PDB file of C-alpha atoms in Angstrom:
ATOM      1  CA  UNK P   1     168.280 -94.588 -21.368  1.00  0.00           C
ATOM      2  CA  UNK P   2     168.102 -97.813 -24.087  1.00  0.00           C
ATOM      3  CA  UNK P   3     172.024 -98.323 -22.829  1.00  0.00           C
ATOM      4  CA  UNK P   4     170.035 -98.485 -19.183  1.00  0.00           C
ATOM      5  CA  UNK P   5     167.657-100.607 -19.727  1.00  0.00           C
ATOM      6  CA  UNK P   6     170.359-103.042 -21.783  1.00  0.00           C
ATOM      7  CA  UNK P   7     172.629-102.952 -19.052  1.00  0.00           C
ATOM      8  CA  UNK P   8     170.088-102.996 -16.672  1.00  0.00           C
ATOM      9  CA  UNK P   9     168.869-106.421 -18.041  1.00  0.00           C
ATOM     10  CA  UNK P  10     172.443-107.968 -18.381  1.00  0.00           C
ATOM     11  CA  UNK P  11     173.052-107.280 -14.701  1.00  0.00           C
ATOM     12  CA  UNK P  12     170.176-109.273 -13.982  1.00  0.00           C
ATOM     13  CA  UNK P  13     170.991-111.933 -16.322  1.00  0.00           C
ATOM     14  CA  UNK P  14     174.043-112.144 -14.481  1.00  0.00           C
ATOM     15  CA  UNK P  15     172.251-111.586 -10.767  1.00  0.00           C
ATOM     16  CA  UNK P  16     169.922-114.688 -12.116  1.00  0.00           C
ATOM     17  CA  UNK P  17     172.629-117.381 -12.884  1.00  0.00           C
ATOM     18  CA  UNK P  18     175.242-116.363 -10.240  1.00  0.00           C
ATOM     19  CA  UNK P  19     171.768-117.559  -7.901  1.00  0.00           C
ATOM     20  CA  UNK P  20     171.468-120.314 -10.115  1.00  0.00           C
ATOM     21  CA  UNK P  21     175.473-121.476 -10.136  1.00  0.00           C
ATOM     22  CA  UNK P  22     174.566-120.776  -6.278  1.00  0.00           C
ATOM     23  CA  UNK P  23     171.747-123.253  -5.937  1.00  0.00           C
ATOM     24  CA  UNK P  24     172.862-125.949  -7.766  1.00  0.00           C
ATOM     25  CA  UNK P  25     175.986-125.891  -5.868  1.00  0.00           C
ATOM     26  CA  UNK P  26     174.140-126.033  -2.981  1.00  0.00           C
ATOM     27  CA  UNK P  27     172.115-129.225  -4.003  1.00  0.00           C
ATOM     28  CA  UNK P  28     174.964-130.906  -5.175  1.00  0.00           C
ATOM     29  CA  UNK P  29     177.221-131.113  -2.120  1.00  0.00           C
ATOM     30  CA  UNK P  30     173.666-131.460  -0.417  1.00  0.00           C
ATOM     31  CA  UNK P  31     173.085-134.953  -2.834  1.00  0.00           C
ATOM     32  CA  UNK P  32     177.034-135.725  -1.756  1.00  0.00           C
ATOM     33  CA  UNK P  33     176.601-135.675   1.457  1.00  0.00           C
ATOM     34  CA  UNK P  34     173.415-137.958   1.410  1.00  0.00           C
ATOM     35  CA  UNK P  35     175.265-140.422  -1.499  1.00  0.00           C
ATOM     36  CA  UNK P  36     178.695-140.486  -0.185  1.00  0.00           C
ATOM     37  CA  UNK P  37     177.338-143.003   3.399  1.00  0.00           C
ATOM     38  CA  UNK P  38     175.511-145.252   0.536  1.00  0.00           C
ATOM     39  CA  UNK P  39     178.385-145.262  -1.988  1.00  0.00           C
ATOM     40  CA  UNK P  40     181.457-145.904   1.579  1.00  0.00           C
ATOM     41  CA  UNK P  41     178.517-149.150   2.291  1.00  0.00           C
ATOM     42  CA  UNK P  42     178.988-150.742  -0.793  1.00  0.00           C
ATOM     43  CA  UNK P  43     182.421-150.260  -0.828  1.00  0.00           C
ATOM     44  CA  UNK P  44     182.760-151.355   2.743  1.00  0.00           C
ATOM     45  CA  UNK P  45     181.049-154.400   1.475  1.00  0.00           C
ATOM     46  CA  UNK P  46     183.482-155.274  -1.730  1.00  0.00           C
ATOM     47  CA  UNK P  47     187.064-154.785   0.249  1.00  0.00           C
ATOM     48  CA  UNK P  48     188.850-157.237   2.376  1.00  0.00           C
ATOM     49  CA  UNK P  49     188.987-157.595   6.392  1.00  0.00           C
ATOM     50  CA  UNK P  50     192.715-155.961   5.489  1.00  0.00           C
ATOM     51  CA  UNK P  51     191.530-152.984   2.762  1.00  0.00           C
ATOM     52  CA  UNK P  52     189.378-151.935   5.326  1.00  0.00           C
ATOM     53  CA  UNK P  53     191.359-151.310   7.981  1.00  0.00           C
ATOM     54  CA  UNK P  54     193.995-149.479   5.770  1.00  0.00           C
ATOM     55  CA  UNK P  55     195.414-146.253   6.397  1.00  0.00           C
ATOM     56  CA  UNK P  56     194.361-144.267   4.741  1.00  0.00           C
ATOM     57  CA  UNK P  57     191.557-146.416   3.620  1.00  0.00           C
ATOM     58  CA  UNK P  58     190.928-147.013  -0.322  1.00  0.00           C
ATOM     59  CA  UNK P  59     188.486-145.363  -1.958  1.00  0.00           C
ATOM     60  CA  UNK P  60     188.200-147.546  -4.557  1.00  0.00           C
ATOM     61  CA  UNK P  61     188.936-151.332  -3.362  1.00  0.00           C
ATOM     62  CA  UNK P  62     191.221-153.103  -6.273  1.00  0.00           C
ATOM     63  CA  UNK P  63     190.048-155.989  -5.876  1.00  0.00           C
ATOM     64  CA  UNK P  64     186.406-155.949  -5.390  1.00  0.00           C
ATOM     65  CA  UNK P  65     185.067-159.388  -3.167  1.00  0.00           C
ATOM     66  CA  UNK P  66     181.799-159.362  -5.118  1.00  0.00           C
ATOM     67  CA  UNK P  67     181.901-163.239  -2.952  1.00  0.00           C
ATOM     68  CA  UNK P  68     180.984-161.245   0.019  1.00  0.00           C
ATOM     69  CA  UNK P  69     177.583-160.504  -1.365  1.00  0.00           C
ATOM     70  CA  UNK P  70     176.945-164.451  -1.297  1.00  0.00           C
ATOM     71  CA  UNK P  71     178.963-165.355   1.617  1.00  0.00           C
ATOM     72  CA  UNK P  72     176.977-162.702   3.773  1.00  0.00           C
ATOM     73  CA  UNK P  73     173.709-164.675   3.372  1.00  0.00           C
ATOM     74  CA  UNK P  74     175.045-167.704   4.207  1.00  0.00           C
ATOM     75  CA  UNK P  75     176.700-166.547   7.122  1.00  0.00           C
ATOM     76  CA  UNK P  76     173.661-166.056   9.056  1.00  0.00           C
ATOM     77  CA  UNK P  77     170.020-166.972   7.876  1.00  0.00           C
ATOM     78  CA  UNK P  78     169.855-164.279   5.600  1.00  0.00           C
ATOM     79  CA  UNK P  79     166.725-165.216   4.191  1.00  0.00           C
ATOM     80  CA  UNK P  80     164.940-166.563   7.040  1.00  0.00           C
ATOM     81  CA  UNK P  81     165.339-163.216   8.810  1.00  0.00           C
ATOM     82  CA  UNK P  82     164.591-161.189   5.148  1.00  0.00           C
ATOM     83  CA  UNK P  83     161.480-163.487   5.134  1.00  0.00           C
ATOM     84  CA  UNK P  84     160.231-162.542   8.758  1.00  0.00           C
ATOM     85  CA  UNK P  85     160.736-158.873   8.190  1.00  0.00           C
ATOM     86  CA  UNK P  86     158.890-158.624   4.870  1.00  0.00           C
ATOM     87  CA  UNK P  87     155.503-161.097   6.352  1.00  0.00           C
ATOM     88  CA  UNK P  88     155.733-158.543   9.099  1.00  0.00           C
ATOM     89  CA  UNK P  89     155.962-155.474   7.180  1.00  0.00           C
ATOM     90  CA  UNK P  90     153.056-156.887   4.514  1.00  0.00           C
ATOM     91  CA  UNK P  91     151.044-157.479   8.057  1.00  0.00           C
ATOM     92  CA  UNK P  92     151.045-154.380   9.432  1.00  0.00           C
ATOM     93  CA  UNK P  93     150.824-152.297   5.728  1.00  0.00           C
ATOM     94  CA  UNK P  94     148.198-154.142   5.229  1.00  0.00           C
ATOM     95  CA  UNK P  95     146.509-153.421   8.898  1.00  0.00           C
ATOM     96  CA  UNK P  96     147.486-149.960   8.660  1.00  0.00           C
ATOM     97  CA  UNK P  97     146.183-149.044   5.624  1.00  0.00           C
ATOM     98  CA  UNK P  98     142.588-150.794   6.458  1.00  0.00           C
ATOM     99  CA  UNK P  99     142.041-149.499   9.951  1.00  0.00           C
ATOM    100  CA  UNK P 100     143.193-145.834   9.468  1.00  0.00           C
ATOM    101  CA  UNK P 101     140.833-146.063   5.864  1.00  0.00           C
ATOM    102  CA  UNK P 102     137.939-146.481   8.081  1.00  0.00           C
ATOM    103  CA  UNK P 103     139.201-144.548  11.019  1.00  0.00           C
ATOM    104  CA  UNK P 104     139.838-141.274   9.190  1.00  0.00           C
ATOM    105  CA  UNK P 105     136.470-141.787   6.934  1.00  0.00           C
ATOM    106  CA  UNK P 106     134.121-141.706   9.944  1.00  0.00           C
ATOM    107  CA  UNK P 107     135.788-138.412  11.230  1.00  0.00           C
ATOM    108  CA  UNK P 108     136.018-136.952   8.019  1.00  0.00           C
ATOM    109  CA  UNK P 109     132.657-137.844   6.061  1.00  0.00           C
ATOM    110  CA  UNK P 110     130.303-139.077   8.799  1.00  0.00           C
ATOM    111  CA  UNK P 111     128.226-136.688  10.920  1.00  0.00           C
ATOM    112  CA  UNK P 112     128.108-137.778  14.870  1.00  0.00           C
ATOM    113  CA  UNK P 113     127.930-135.363  18.110  1.00  0.00           C
ATOM    114  CA  UNK P 114     131.017-134.947  19.502  1.00  0.00           C
ATOM    115  CA  UNK P 115     133.138-136.118  16.328  1.00  0.00           C
ATOM    116  CA  UNK P 116     134.995-133.193  16.466  1.00  0.00           C
ATOM    117  CA  UNK P 117     136.419-133.506  20.366  1.00  0.00           C
ATOM    118  CA  UNK P 118     136.751-137.112  19.629  1.00  0.00           C
ATOM    119  CA  UNK P 119     139.316-136.547  17.413  1.00  0.00           C
ATOM    120  CA  UNK P 120     141.514-133.457  18.374  1.00  0.00           C
ATOM    121  CA  UNK P 121     141.762-135.949  21.578  1.00  0.00           C
ATOM    122  CA  UNK P 122     142.821-138.932  19.316  1.00  0.00           C
ATOM    123  CA  UNK P 123     145.215-136.593  17.481  1.00  0.00           C
ATOM    124  CA  UNK P 124     146.592-135.467  20.572  1.00  0.00           C
ATOM    125  CA  UNK P 125     147.919-139.351  21.230  1.00  0.00           C
ATOM    126  CA  UNK P 126     150.706-138.406  18.844  1.00  0.00           C
ATOM    127  CA  UNK P 127     152.309-135.986  21.607  1.00  0.00           C
ATOM    128  CA  UNK P 128     152.778-139.135  23.380  1.00  0.00           C
ATOM    129  CA  UNK P 129     156.071-140.569  23.275  1.00  0.00           C
ATOM    130  CA  UNK P 130     156.421-144.250  22.252  1.00  0.00           C
ATOM    131  CA  UNK P 131     158.724-145.171  25.586  1.00  0.00           C
ATOM    132  CA  UNK P 132     155.429-144.309  27.419  1.00  0.00           C
ATOM    133  CA  UNK P 133     153.614-146.722  26.385  1.00  0.00           C
ATOM    134  CA  UNK P 134     156.414-149.774  26.075  1.00  0.00           C
ATOM    135  CA  UNK P 135     156.539-151.012  29.726  1.00  0.00           C
ATOM    136  CA  UNK P 136     152.612-150.870  29.978  1.00  0.00           C
ATOM    137  CA  UNK P 137     152.028-152.929  25.744  1.00  0.00           C
ATOM    138  CA  UNK P 138     154.678-155.038  27.311  1.00  0.00           C
ATOM    139  CA  UNK P 139     153.624-156.284  30.328  1.00  0.00           C
ATOM    140  CA  UNK P 140     149.954-156.795  28.176  1.00  0.00           C
ATOM    141  CA  UNK P 141     150.922-158.845  25.625  1.00  0.00           C
ATOM    142  CA  UNK P 142     152.820-160.891  27.931  1.00  0.00           C
ATOM    143  CA  UNK P 143     149.707-161.930  29.819  1.00  0.00           C
ATOM    144  CA  UNK P 144     148.240-162.387  26.402  1.00  0.00           C
ATOM    145  CA  UNK P 145     151.447-164.323  26.044  1.00  0.00           C
ATOM    146  CA  UNK P 146     151.655-162.757  22.920  1.00  0.00           C
ATOM    147  CA  UNK P 147     155.669-161.722  23.922  1.00  0.00           C
ATOM    148  CA  UNK P 148     157.846-164.554  21.500  1.00  0.00           C
ATOM    149  CA  UNK P 149     155.593-164.033  18.379  1.00  0.00           C
ATOM    150  CA  UNK P 150     154.812-161.900  15.670  1.00  0.00           C
ATOM    151  CA  UNK P 151     151.173-160.439  17.208  1.00  0.00           C
ATOM    152  CA  UNK P 152     152.856-157.341  19.004  1.00  0.00           C
ATOM    153  CA  UNK P 153     154.326-156.268  16.654  1.00  0.00           C
ATOM    154  CA  UNK P 154     151.112-156.717  13.933  1.00  0.00           C
ATOM    155  CA  UNK P 155     148.222-156.543  16.054  1.00  0.00           C
ATOM    156  CA  UNK P 156     148.587-152.862  17.411  1.00  0.00           C
ATOM    157  CA  UNK P 157     148.556-151.400  13.359  1.00  0.00           C
ATOM    158  CA  UNK P 158     144.625-152.667  13.408  1.00  0.00           C
ATOM    159  CA  UNK P 159     143.688-150.518  15.343  1.00  0.00           C
ATOM    160  CA  UNK P 160     145.090-147.407  13.634  1.00  0.00           C
ATOM    161  CA  UNK P 161     147.769-144.814  13.786  1.00  0.00           C
ATOM    162  CA  UNK P 162     146.510-141.245  14.602  1.00  0.00           C
ATOM    163  CA  UNK P 163     148.932-139.674  12.256  1.00  0.00           C
ATOM    164  CA  UNK P 164     147.982-141.537   9.100  1.00  0.00           C
ATOM    165  CA  UNK P 165     143.636-141.151  10.263  1.00  0.00           C
ATOM    166  CA  UNK P 166     145.169-137.261  10.180  1.00  0.00           C
ATOM    167  CA  UNK P 167     146.549-137.420   6.975  1.00  0.00           C
ATOM    168  CA  UNK P 168     143.944-139.490   5.452  1.00  0.00           C
ATOM    169  CA  UNK P 169     141.062-137.703   6.797  1.00  0.00           C
ATOM    170  CA  UNK P 170     142.927-134.279   5.901  1.00  0.00           C
ATOM    171  CA  UNK P 171     142.656-136.316   1.953  1.00  0.00           C
ATOM    172  CA  UNK P 172     139.119-136.711   2.134  1.00  0.00           C
ATOM    173  CA  UNK P 173     137.812-133.303   3.740  1.00  0.00           C
ATOM    174  CA  UNK P 174     139.023-132.130  -0.354  1.00  0.00           C
ATOM    175  CA  UNK P 175     136.896-134.930  -1.789  1.00  0.00           C
ATOM    176  CA  UNK P 176     133.268-132.811  -2.486  1.00  0.00           C
ATOM    177  CA  UNK P 177     130.740-133.829  -0.680  1.00  0.00           C
ATOM    178  CA  UNK P 178     128.362-133.824  -3.178  1.00  0.00           C
ATOM    179  CA  UNK P 179     129.837-137.335  -4.363  1.00  0.00           C
ATOM    180  CA  UNK P 180     128.978-138.855  -1.328  1.00  0.00           C
ATOM    181  CA  UNK P 181     125.658-137.062  -1.504  1.00  0.00           C
ATOM    182  CA  UNK P 182     124.865-138.418  -5.087  1.00  0.00           C
ATOM    183  CA  UNK P 183     125.974-142.252  -3.702  1.00  0.00           C
ATOM    184  CA  UNK P 184     123.128-141.979  -0.925  1.00  0.00           C
ATOM    185  CA  UNK P 185     120.952-140.921  -3.240  1.00  0.00           C
ATOM    186  CA  UNK P 186     120.916-144.058  -5.394  1.00  0.00           C
ATOM    187  CA  UNK P 187     120.796-146.283  -2.434  1.00  0.00           C
ATOM    188  CA  UNK P 188     124.639-146.817  -1.662  1.00  0.00           C
ATOM    189  CA  UNK P 189     125.378-147.568   1.799  1.00  0.00           C
ATOM    190  CA  UNK P 190     128.314-146.411   3.851  1.00  0.00           C
ATOM    191  CA  UNK P 191     130.501-149.005   3.317  1.00  0.00           C
ATOM    192  CA  UNK P 192     129.405-149.005  -0.773  1.00  0.00           C
ATOM    193  CA  UNK P 193     130.169-145.665  -0.804  1.00  0.00           C
ATOM    194  CA  UNK P 194     133.544-146.064   1.104  1.00  0.00           C
ATOM    195  CA  UNK P 195     134.605-149.104  -1.168  1.00  0.00           C
ATOM    196  CA  UNK P 196     133.481-147.295  -4.433  1.00  0.00           C
ATOM    197  CA  UNK P 197     133.746-143.381  -4.384  1.00  0.00           C
ATOM    198  CA  UNK P 198     135.940-142.906  -2.219  1.00  0.00           C
ATOM    199  CA  UNK P 199     139.110-145.204  -2.143  1.00  0.00           C
ATOM    200  CA  UNK P 200     139.120-145.005  -6.173  1.00  0.00           C
ATOM    201  CA  UNK P 201     140.042-141.596  -5.071  1.00  0.00           C
ATOM    202  CA  UNK P 202     141.669-141.802  -1.933  1.00  0.00           C
ATOM    203  CA  UNK P 203     144.676-143.822  -3.758  1.00  0.00           C
ATOM    204  CA  UNK P 204     147.689-141.224  -3.754  1.00  0.00           C
ATOM    205  CA  UNK P 205     146.889-140.521  -0.239  1.00  0.00           C
ATOM    206  CA  UNK P 206     146.688-144.663   0.737  1.00  0.00           C
ATOM    207  CA  UNK P 207     150.002-145.324  -1.072  1.00  0.00           C
ATOM    208  CA  UNK P 208     152.048-142.583   1.247  1.00  0.00           C
ATOM    209  CA  UNK P 209     150.038-144.513   3.819  1.00  0.00           C
ATOM    210  CA  UNK P 210     152.170-147.419   2.638  1.00  0.00           C
ATOM    211  CA  UNK P 211     154.892-146.812   1.594  1.00  0.00           C
ATOM    212  CA  UNK P 212     155.636-144.970   5.198  1.00  0.00           C
ATOM    213  CA  UNK P 213     154.878-147.768   7.221  1.00  0.00           C
ATOM    214  CA  UNK P 214     156.524-150.450   4.792  1.00  0.00           C
ATOM    215  CA  UNK P 215     159.911-148.268   5.647  1.00  0.00           C
ATOM    216  CA  UNK P 216     159.109-147.291   9.572  1.00  0.00           C
ATOM    217  CA  UNK P 217     158.113-151.242   9.962  1.00  0.00           C
ATOM    218  CA  UNK P 218     160.944-153.036   8.032  1.00  0.00           C
ATOM    219  CA  UNK P 219     163.981-150.653   9.472  1.00  0.00           C
ATOM    220  CA  UNK P 220     161.947-151.171  13.145  1.00  0.00           C
ATOM    221  CA  UNK P 221     164.772-152.460  15.222  1.00  0.00           C
ATOM    222  CA  UNK P 222     163.061-151.699  18.782  1.00  0.00           C
ATOM    223  CA  UNK P 223     160.329-153.961  18.768  1.00  0.00           C
ATOM    224  CA  UNK P 224     162.032-156.437  17.222  1.00  0.00           C
ATOM    225  CA  UNK P 225     164.397-156.746  19.579  1.00  0.00           C
ATOM    226  CA  UNK P 226     161.409-156.467  23.045  1.00  0.00           C
ATOM    227  CA  UNK P 227     159.256-158.993  21.540  1.00  0.00           C
ATOM    228  CA  UNK P 228     161.064-161.867  19.581  1.00  0.00           C
ATOM    229  CA  UNK P 229     162.998-164.274  21.650  1.00  0.00           C
ATOM    230  CA  UNK P 230     163.689-167.137  18.995  1.00  0.00           C
ATOM    231  CA  UNK P 231     166.440-166.542  16.873  1.00  0.00           C
ATOM    232  CA  UNK P 232     164.582-168.235  13.840  1.00  0.00           C
ATOM    233  CA  UNK P 233     162.361-165.039  14.255  1.00  0.00           C
ATOM    234  CA  UNK P 234     163.868-162.477  14.216  1.00  0.00           C
ATOM    235  CA  UNK P 235     164.242-159.651  11.490  1.00  0.00           C
ATOM    236  CA  UNK P 236     167.223-158.504   9.486  1.00  0.00           C
ATOM    237  CA  UNK P 237     167.771-155.976  11.440  1.00  0.00           C
ATOM    238  CA  UNK P 238     168.049-158.421  14.442  1.00  0.00           C
ATOM    239  CA  UNK P 239     169.893-160.942  11.840  1.00  0.00           C
ATOM    240  CA  UNK P 240     172.678-158.105  11.030  1.00  0.00           C
ATOM    241  CA  UNK P 241     173.972-158.276  14.816  1.00  0.00           C
ATOM    242  CA  UNK P 242     175.263-161.920  14.350  1.00  0.00           C
ATOM    243  CA  UNK P 243     177.934-160.828  11.805  1.00  0.00           C
ATOM    244  CA  UNK P 244     179.383-159.326  15.400  1.00  0.00           C
ATOM    245  CA  UNK P 245     180.500-161.848  17.962  1.00  0.00           C
ATOM    246  CA  UNK P 246     183.164-161.703  20.571  1.00  0.00           C
ATOM    247  CA  UNK P 247     186.236-162.920  18.516  1.00  0.00           C
ATOM    248  CA  UNK P 248     185.741-159.371  16.128  1.00  0.00           C
ATOM    249  CA  UNK P 249     183.081-158.673  13.853  1.00  0.00           C
ATOM    250  CA  UNK P 250     182.849-159.291  10.319  1.00  0.00           C
ATOM    251  CA  UNK P 251     182.749-156.077   8.590  1.00  0.00           C
ATOM    252  CA  UNK P 252     182.746-156.399   5.247  1.00  0.00           C
ATOM    253  CA  UNK P 253     180.166-159.195   5.427  1.00  0.00           C
ATOM    254  CA  UNK P 254     177.701-156.543   7.626  1.00  0.00           C
ATOM    255  CA  UNK P 255     178.391-153.827   5.143  1.00  0.00           C
ATOM    256  CA  UNK P 256     177.330-156.283   2.200  1.00  0.00           C
ATOM    257  CA  UNK P 257     174.621-158.054   3.857  1.00  0.00           C
ATOM    258  CA  UNK P 258     172.795-154.295   5.145  1.00  0.00           C
ATOM    259  CA  UNK P 259     173.490-153.235   1.264  1.00  0.00           C
ATOM    260  CA  UNK P 260     170.836-156.681   0.418  1.00  0.00           C
ATOM    261  CA  UNK P 261     168.838-155.324   2.783  1.00  0.00           C
ATOM    262  CA  UNK P 262     168.099-152.226   2.080  1.00  0.00           C
ATOM    263  CA  UNK P 263     167.616-152.900  -1.575  1.00  0.00           C
ATOM    264  CA  UNK P 264     163.698-153.289  -1.305  1.00  0.00           C
ATOM    265  CA  UNK P 265     162.916-149.898   0.357  1.00  0.00           C
ATOM    266  CA  UNK P 266     165.247-148.739  -2.665  1.00  0.00           C
ATOM    267  CA  UNK P 267     163.588-150.153  -5.355  1.00  0.00           C
ATOM    268  CA  UNK P 268     160.075-149.742  -3.690  1.00  0.00           C
ATOM    269  CA  UNK P 269     161.091-145.749  -3.610  1.00  0.00           C
ATOM    270  CA  UNK P 270     161.879-145.587  -7.145  1.00  0.00           C
ATOM    271  CA  UNK P 271     158.580-147.351  -8.523  1.00  0.00           C
ATOM    272  CA  UNK P 272     156.470-145.959  -6.207  1.00  0.00           C
ATOM    273  CA  UNK P 273     157.917-141.740  -6.068  1.00  0.00           C
ATOM    274  CA  UNK P 274     155.578-140.705  -8.285  1.00  0.00           C
ATOM    275  CA  UNK P 275     152.784-142.003  -6.623  1.00  0.00           C
ATOM    276  CA  UNK P 276     154.195-141.211  -3.514  1.00  0.00           C
ATOM    277  CA  UNK P 277     154.708-137.390  -4.603  1.00  0.00           C
ATOM    278  CA  UNK P 278     151.673-136.840  -5.599  1.00  0.00           C
ATOM    279  CA  UNK P 279     149.991-138.427  -2.575  1.00  0.00           C
ATOM    280  CA  UNK P 280     151.899-135.871  -0.233  1.00  0.00           C
ATOM    281  CA  UNK P 281     150.990-132.714  -2.487  1.00  0.00           C
ATOM    282  CA  UNK P 282     147.098-134.037  -2.149  1.00  0.00           C
ATOM    283  CA  UNK P 283     146.865-134.201   1.112  1.00  0.00           C
ATOM    284  CA  UNK P 284     145.998-130.992   2.250  1.00  0.00           C
ATOM    285  CA  UNK P 285     145.914-129.348   4.967  1.00  0.00           C
ATOM    286  CA  UNK P 286     141.855-128.699   5.492  1.00  0.00           C
ATOM    287  CA  UNK P 287     140.296-128.228   8.736  1.00  0.00           C
TER     288      UNK P 287
END
């Protein structure tokens, strides 16, 4: 019996090691698959025009052209486009966080007739593709005289987003009702309860909403392409197209500019990843 138990334990250890090895191998392969495009972007940014089209392409550039990064910022008004992008993204984050917080609080913590029905109708708008509302919204913004400005890209976010309202509402439902009741007994208004009680507890969820909104707006191409007519108002997504012209494309400069444009989102993720993971974990699905 003792020999059988020892063999069973050894087999179990071997099976666990095999499973762990397979799991690690799969994770490493997936990591390489995700990292390789970023590596190739950086490598291409350090090549010359001849090295880019060489066959086979060099995995490591023999003579890294570090000046491509500086040249890419002068080939186009790079910093102007970055400022436009950050300004639009910052205002969008502000509008989304403010509006979604108020709307989610109204759906989660305030009792009023038909609340759940209105919430279901509001939530159903998630299933409406953005392409359906593209032309009507453009006509509305054109009549308002907003086309050619930042307003069509910023103002709609001050009216909430169904997805983020849903996430914040689910988070608010996990907070004990007794906290709000105790604040009301002390004479606090709903606005005071939201500001002093709920928002400090909502910080992880608000960080997730802010991060998602910033990345989505920062990478947006279609919106600026439709509404921004003056080249000086372009975002960096549109500005990268200027590296392509009728005589060809400055691929090495485009890759260098793309690498620089990615840095804000990468740095933001590394500084906020703990808050991001905590917010996702705490955002429950309570009904």
